[in-house]
Amino acid sequence: MGRASRDDRPKPVAICSPVAASESENLRGSRIQLAAKEILAQAARPDRWGTLALMDISLRYRRTVIGPLWITLTLAATIASVGTVYAALFKQDIATFLPSFAVGLIVWTLIATTLQEGSNIFVASGHLIKAVPAPLIVHVLQMIARNVLIFAHHLVIVVLLYVVMPWPLHWSMLLALPGFAILFLALLGGSVALGMLCARFRDIGSAIVSGLQFVFFLTPIIWTEDSARGTAFHWLTLVNPFATLLDLVRRPLLSQPTDAKQWLLGALYAIIVAVIGLGCYAKYRHRVAYWL
């Protein structure tokens, strides 16, 4: 009886038993739980990442007289010049258009800057990630805290605009706080997801910068929702998540009403982005150091 040929030998068959599948699901669930606990534990330490953000700003603007207010002055000049021109072009009342444009541009600056820096956060912090055994989320929280502090400087422009062009004050202005919390959650999840993606594929960072410039013109900042009403562009305000998240902060600050649909959509967008960011953080946070 001849020896069986190599091709005739029985081949092993991979069998995925219910027990193995259950163990895989449990492992995935525990991985997500550990990632969530790590993020919450670090988020509860603002003394750590807040101090790092202050140090970052002080080092960046060392030996300057007014520090980050230079950015605020540049933004104020942009608002005054561009806002005046577009108010004339669109035949808008400048007392109504300029505050809306100013607050919209200030919030958009926070969004765009955070997402751009977030996409590069792990690459830019590569030397620290390799040298210091700290959770990766600390770098993201530090970056967002730095941009929030600069955003707070920009709010001086809103106060000055109110002095020059006052609008009615209403208790609903306090709704800007939960609106900002929703925006913060979306920026945190988006920064984590984009940071992981761009650490693995470096070219995506440039695409994000270009994409945000395109989205800026599709978001009602230099144009208003009322001016687009009845046109093909009005649907952009309904399907654009950036417009929804931006309005949850802008409209309360201007004492303008917000409906339940906007809040539900904004919360839904933020939760979806946060879940994506959590999934990326749970699966890839231990690989980032090898990608840098």
CSV table of C-alpha atoms in Angstrom, one decimal, residues 4-247:
chain,number,residue,atom,x,y,z
A,4,ALA,CA,-0.6,8.8,0.7
A,5,SER,CA,0.3,11.8,-1.4
A,6,ARG,CA,0.7,15.2,0.2
A,7,ASP,CA,-2.5,16.5,-1.4
A,8,ASP,CA,-4.5,13.5,-0.2
A,9,ARG,CA,-3.7,14.1,3.5
A,10,PRO,CA,-6.6,15.4,5.5
A,11,LYS,CA,-6.4,19.2,6.1
A,12,PRO,CA,-7.1,20.7,9.5
A,13,VAL,CA,-10.4,22.6,9.6
A,14,ALA,CA,-10.8,25.7,11.7
A,15,ILE,CA,-13.8,25.4,13.9
A,16,CYS,CA,-15.2,28.4,15.7
A,17,SER,CA,-17.1,27.0,18.6
A,18,PRO,CA,-19.8,28.9,20.5
A,19,VAL,CA,-17.5,28.9,23.5
A,20,ALA,CA,-14.7,30.6,21.4
A,21,ALA,CA,-17.1,33.1,20.0
A,22,SER,CA,-18.4,33.9,23.5
A,23,GLU,CA,-14.8,34.3,24.8
A,24,SER,CA,-14.0,36.7,21.9
A,25,GLU,CA,-17.1,38.8,22.6
A,26,ASN,CA,-16.2,38.9,26.3
A,27,LEU,CA,-12.6,39.9,25.4
A,28,ARG,CA,-13.9,42.7,23.1
A,29,GLY,CA,-16.3,43.9,25.8
A,30,SER,CA,-13.7,43.9,28.5
A,31,ARG,CA,-11.4,45.8,26.2
A,32,ILE,CA,-14.0,48.5,25.6
A,33,GLN,CA,-14.7,48.7,29.4
A,34,LEU,CA,-11.0,49.1,30.2
A,35,ALA,CA,-10.7,51.9,27.6
A,36,ALA,CA,-13.8,53.6,28.9
A,37,LYS,CA,-12.5,53.4,32.5
A,38,GLU,CA,-9.2,54.8,31.4
A,39,ILE,CA,-10.7,57.7,29.6
A,40,LEU,CA,-13.1,58.6,32.5
A,41,ALA,CA,-10.3,58.3,35.0
A,42,GLN,CA,-8.1,60.7,33.1
A,43,ALA,CA,-11.0,63.1,32.3
A,44,ALA,CA,-11.6,63.3,36.0
A,45,ARG,CA,-8.1,64.7,36.4
A,46,PRO,CA,-8.3,68.3,35.0
A,47,ASP,CA,-5.5,69.3,37.3
A,48,ARG,CA,-3.2,67.1,35.2
A,49,TRP,CA,-4.2,67.9,31.6
A,50,GLY,CA,-5.4,71.4,32.4
A,51,THR,CA,-1.9,72.3,33.9
A,52,LEU,CA,-0.2,70.8,30.8
A,53,ALA,CA,-2.5,72.9,28.6
A,54,LEU,CA,-1.5,76.1,30.5
A,55,MET,CA,2.1,75.2,30.3
A,56,ASP,CA,1.8,74.6,26.6
A,57,ILE,CA,0.2,78.0,26.0
A,58,SER,CA,2.8,79.8,28.2
A,59,LEU,CA,5.7,78.1,26.4
A,60,ARG,CA,4.2,78.9,23.0
A,61,TYR,CA,3.7,82.6,23.7
A,62,ARG,CA,6.8,83.1,25.9
A,63,ARG,CA,8.4,86.5,25.6
A,64,THR,CA,5.3,88.0,24.1
A,65,VAL,CA,3.4,90.9,25.6
A,66,ILE,CA,-0.3,89.8,25.2
A,67,GLY,CA,0.3,86.1,24.5
A,68,PRO,CA,-2.7,84.3,22.9
A,69,LEU,CA,-4.6,87.5,22.6
A,70,TRP,CA,-2.7,87.9,19.3
A,71,ILE,CA,-4.9,85.2,17.9
A,72,THR,CA,-8.0,87.0,19.3
A,73,LEU,CA,-6.9,90.3,17.7
A,74,THR,CA,-6.4,88.6,14.4
A,75,LEU,CA,-9.8,86.9,14.6
A,76,ALA,CA,-11.4,90.2,15.6
A,77,ALA,CA,-9.9,91.9,12.5
A,78,THR,CA,-11.2,89.1,10.3
A,79,ILE,CA,-14.7,89.4,11.8
A,80,ALA,CA,-14.8,93.2,11.4
A,81,SER,CA,-13.5,93.2,7.8
A,82,VAL,CA,-15.2,90.1,6.3
A,83,GLY,CA,-18.4,90.5,8.3
A,84,THR,CA,-18.8,94.1,7.0
A,85,VAL,CA,-18.2,93.1,3.4
A,86,TYR,CA,-20.5,90.0,3.5
A,87,ALA,CA,-23.3,92.0,5.3
A,88,ALA,CA,-23.2,94.5,2.4
A,89,LEU,CA,-23.0,91.7,-0.3
A,90,PHE,CA,-25.9,89.8,1.2
A,91,LYS,CA,-27.8,92.9,2.0
A,92,GLN,CA,-28.1,91.9,5.7
A,93,ASP,CA,-28.6,94.2,8.7
A,94,ILE,CA,-25.1,94.4,10.1
A,95,ALA,CA,-26.4,94.6,13.6
A,96,THR,CA,-27.9,91.2,13.2
A,97,PHE,CA,-25.4,89.6,10.8
A,98,LEU,CA,-22.2,90.6,12.5
A,99,PRO,CA,-22.9,89.0,15.9
A,100,SER,CA,-24.1,85.8,14.2
A,101,PHE,CA,-21.0,85.7,12.0
A,102,ALA,CA,-18.7,86.5,14.9
A,103,VAL,CA,-20.0,83.8,17.2
A,104,GLY,CA,-20.2,81.3,14.4
A,105,LEU,CA,-16.6,81.9,13.3
A,106,ILE,CA,-15.4,81.7,16.9
A,107,VAL,CA,-17.1,78.3,17.5
A,108,TRP,CA,-15.9,77.1,14.0
A,109,THR,CA,-12.3,78.1,14.9
A,110,LEU,CA,-12.5,75.9,17.9
A,111,ILE,CA,-14.0,73.0,15.9
A,112,ALA,CA,-11.6,73.2,13.0
A,113,THR,CA,-8.5,73.8,15.1
A,114,THR,CA,-9.3,70.9,17.4
A,115,LEU,CA,-9.9,68.4,14.6
A,116,GLN,CA,-6.8,69.5,12.7
A,117,GLU,CA,-4.6,69.3,15.7
A,118,GLY,CA,-6.4,66.1,16.9
A,119,SER,CA,-5.6,64.4,13.6
A,120,ASN,CA,-1.9,65.0,14.3
A,121,ILE,CA,-1.9,64.7,18.1
A,122,PHE,CA,-0.2,61.3,18.4
A,123,VAL,CA,2.4,62.0,15.7
A,124,ALA,CA,3.2,65.4,17.2
A,125,SER,CA,3.5,63.8,20.7
A,126,GLY,CA,5.4,60.8,19.4
A,127,HIS,CA,8.6,61.5,21.5
A,128,LEU,CA,6.5,61.7,24.7
A,129,ILE,CA,4.5,58.6,23.9
A,130,LYS,CA,7.6,56.6,23.4
A,131,ALA,CA,9.4,57.9,26.5
A,132,VAL,CA,6.6,58.4,29.1
A,133,PRO,CA,4.2,55.6,29.9
A,134,ALA,CA,1.1,57.8,30.1
A,135,PRO,CA,-2.4,57.0,28.7
A,136,LEU,CA,-2.8,58.4,25.2
A,137,ILE,CA,-6.0,60.2,26.1
A,138,VAL,CA,-4.0,62.6,28.2
A,139,HIS,CA,-2.5,64.1,25.1
A,140,VAL,CA,-5.9,64.5,23.5
A,141,LEU,CA,-7.4,66.1,26.6
A,142,GLN,CA,-4.4,68.5,26.9
A,143,MET,CA,-4.8,69.6,23.2
A,144,ILE,CA,-8.6,70.2,23.6
A,145,ALA,CA,-8.1,72.1,26.9
A,146,ARG,CA,-5.5,74.3,25.2
A,147,ASN,CA,-8.0,75.1,22.4
A,148,VAL,CA,-10.8,75.7,24.9
A,149,LEU,CA,-8.7,78.2,26.8
A,150,ILE,CA,-8.0,80.1,23.5
A,151,PHE,CA,-11.7,79.9,22.7
A,152,ALA,CA,-12.4,81.6,26.1
A,153,HIS,CA,-10.1,84.4,25.0
A,154,HIS,CA,-12.1,84.8,21.8
A,155,LEU,CA,-15.3,85.3,23.8
A,156,VAL,CA,-14.0,88.8,24.6
A,157,ILE,CA,-15.0,89.6,21.0
A,158,VAL,CA,-18.6,88.6,21.7
A,159,VAL,CA,-18.7,90.8,24.8
A,160,LEU,CA,-17.3,93.8,22.9
A,161,LEU,CA,-19.9,93.2,20.1
A,162,TYR,CA,-22.7,93.1,22.7
A,163,VAL,CA,-21.5,96.5,24.0
A,164,VAL,CA,-21.5,98.0,20.4
A,165,MET,CA,-24.5,96.1,19.0
A,166,PRO,CA,-26.6,94.8,22.0
A,167,TRP,CA,-29.1,92.1,21.6
A,168,PRO,CA,-31.7,90.9,24.1
A,169,LEU,CA,-30.5,88.9,27.0
A,170,HIS,CA,-32.4,85.8,28.0
A,171,TRP,CA,-32.0,83.0,30.5
A,172,SER,CA,-31.8,80.6,27.5
A,173,MET,CA,-28.3,81.8,27.0
A,174,LEU,CA,-27.3,79.3,29.7
A,175,LEU,CA,-28.2,76.6,27.2
A,176,ALA,CA,-24.9,77.3,25.6
A,177,LEU,CA,-23.3,75.3,28.4
A,178,PRO,CA,-25.0,71.9,27.6
A,179,GLY,CA,-24.5,72.8,23.9
A,180,PHE,CA,-20.8,73.2,24.6
A,181,ALA,CA,-20.7,69.9,26.5
A,182,ILE,CA,-22.2,68.1,23.5
A,183,LEU,CA,-19.7,69.8,21.2
A,184,PHE,CA,-16.8,68.8,23.6
A,185,LEU,CA,-17.9,65.2,23.5
A,186,ALA,CA,-18.0,65.2,19.7
A,187,LEU,CA,-14.6,66.8,19.5
A,188,LEU,CA,-13.1,64.4,22.0
A,189,GLY,CA,-14.3,61.3,20.1
A,190,GLY,CA,-13.4,62.8,16.7
A,191,SER,CA,-9.9,63.7,17.8
A,192,VAL,CA,-9.3,60.2,19.2
A,193,ALA,CA,-10.5,58.5,16.0
A,194,LEU,CA,-8.7,60.9,13.6
A,195,GLY,CA,-5.6,60.8,15.7
A,196,MET,CA,-5.5,57.0,15.5
A,197,LEU,CA,-6.2,57.0,11.8
A,198,CYS,CA,-3.6,59.6,10.9
A,199,ALA,CA,-1.0,57.9,13.1
A,200,ARG,CA,-1.4,54.8,10.8
A,201,PHE,CA,-1.9,56.7,7.5
A,202,ARG,CA,-0.1,60.0,7.5
A,203,ASP,CA,-1.6,61.4,4.3
A,204,ILE,CA,-5.1,61.6,5.8
A,205,GLY,CA,-4.1,64.6,7.9
A,206,SER,CA,-3.7,66.8,4.8
A,207,ALA,CA,-7.0,65.6,3.4
A,208,ILE,CA,-8.7,66.5,6.7
A,209,VAL,CA,-7.3,70.1,6.5
A,210,SER,CA,-8.6,70.5,3.0
A,211,GLY,CA,-12.0,68.9,3.9
A,212,LEU,CA,-12.5,71.3,6.8
A,213,GLN,CA,-11.9,74.2,4.5
A,214,PHE,CA,-14.6,72.9,2.2
A,215,VAL,CA,-17.0,72.2,5.0
A,216,PHE,CA,-16.6,75.8,6.2
A,217,PHE,CA,-18.4,77.1,3.2
A,218,LEU,CA,-21.1,74.5,3.5
A,219,THR,CA,-21.9,75.6,7.1
A,220,PRO,CA,-24.0,78.7,7.8
A,221,ILE,CA,-21.3,80.9,9.0
A,222,ILE,CA,-20.7,83.5,6.3
A,223,TRP,CA,-24.2,82.9,5.1
A,224,THR,CA,-27.3,82.6,7.2
A,225,GLU,CA,-30.0,79.9,7.3
A,226,ASP,CA,-32.7,82.5,6.5
A,227,SER,CA,-30.8,83.7,3.4
A,228,ALA,CA,-30.6,80.2,2.1
A,229,ARG,CA,-34.3,79.4,2.8
A,230,GLY,CA,-36.1,78.4,-0.3
A,231,THR,CA,-32.9,77.5,-2.2
A,232,ALA,CA,-31.1,74.2,-2.8
A,233,PHE,CA,-28.6,75.1,-0.1
A,234,HIS,CA,-31.1,75.1,2.7
A,235,TRP,CA,-31.0,71.3,3.0
A,236,LEU,CA,-27.3,71.7,4.1
A,237,THR,CA,-28.4,73.1,7.4
A,238,LEU,CA,-30.5,70.0,8.0
A,239,VAL,CA,-27.9,67.3,7.1
A,240,ASN,CA,-24.7,69.0,8.1
A,241,PRO,CA,-23.7,67.8,11.6
A,242,PHE,CA,-21.2,70.7,11.9
A,243,ALA,CA,-24.1,73.2,11.5
A,244,THR,CA,-26.2,71.4,14.2
A,245,LEU,CA,-23.3,71.3,16.7
A,246,LEU,CA,-22.3,74.9,16.0
A,247,ASP,CA,-25.8,76.2,16.5
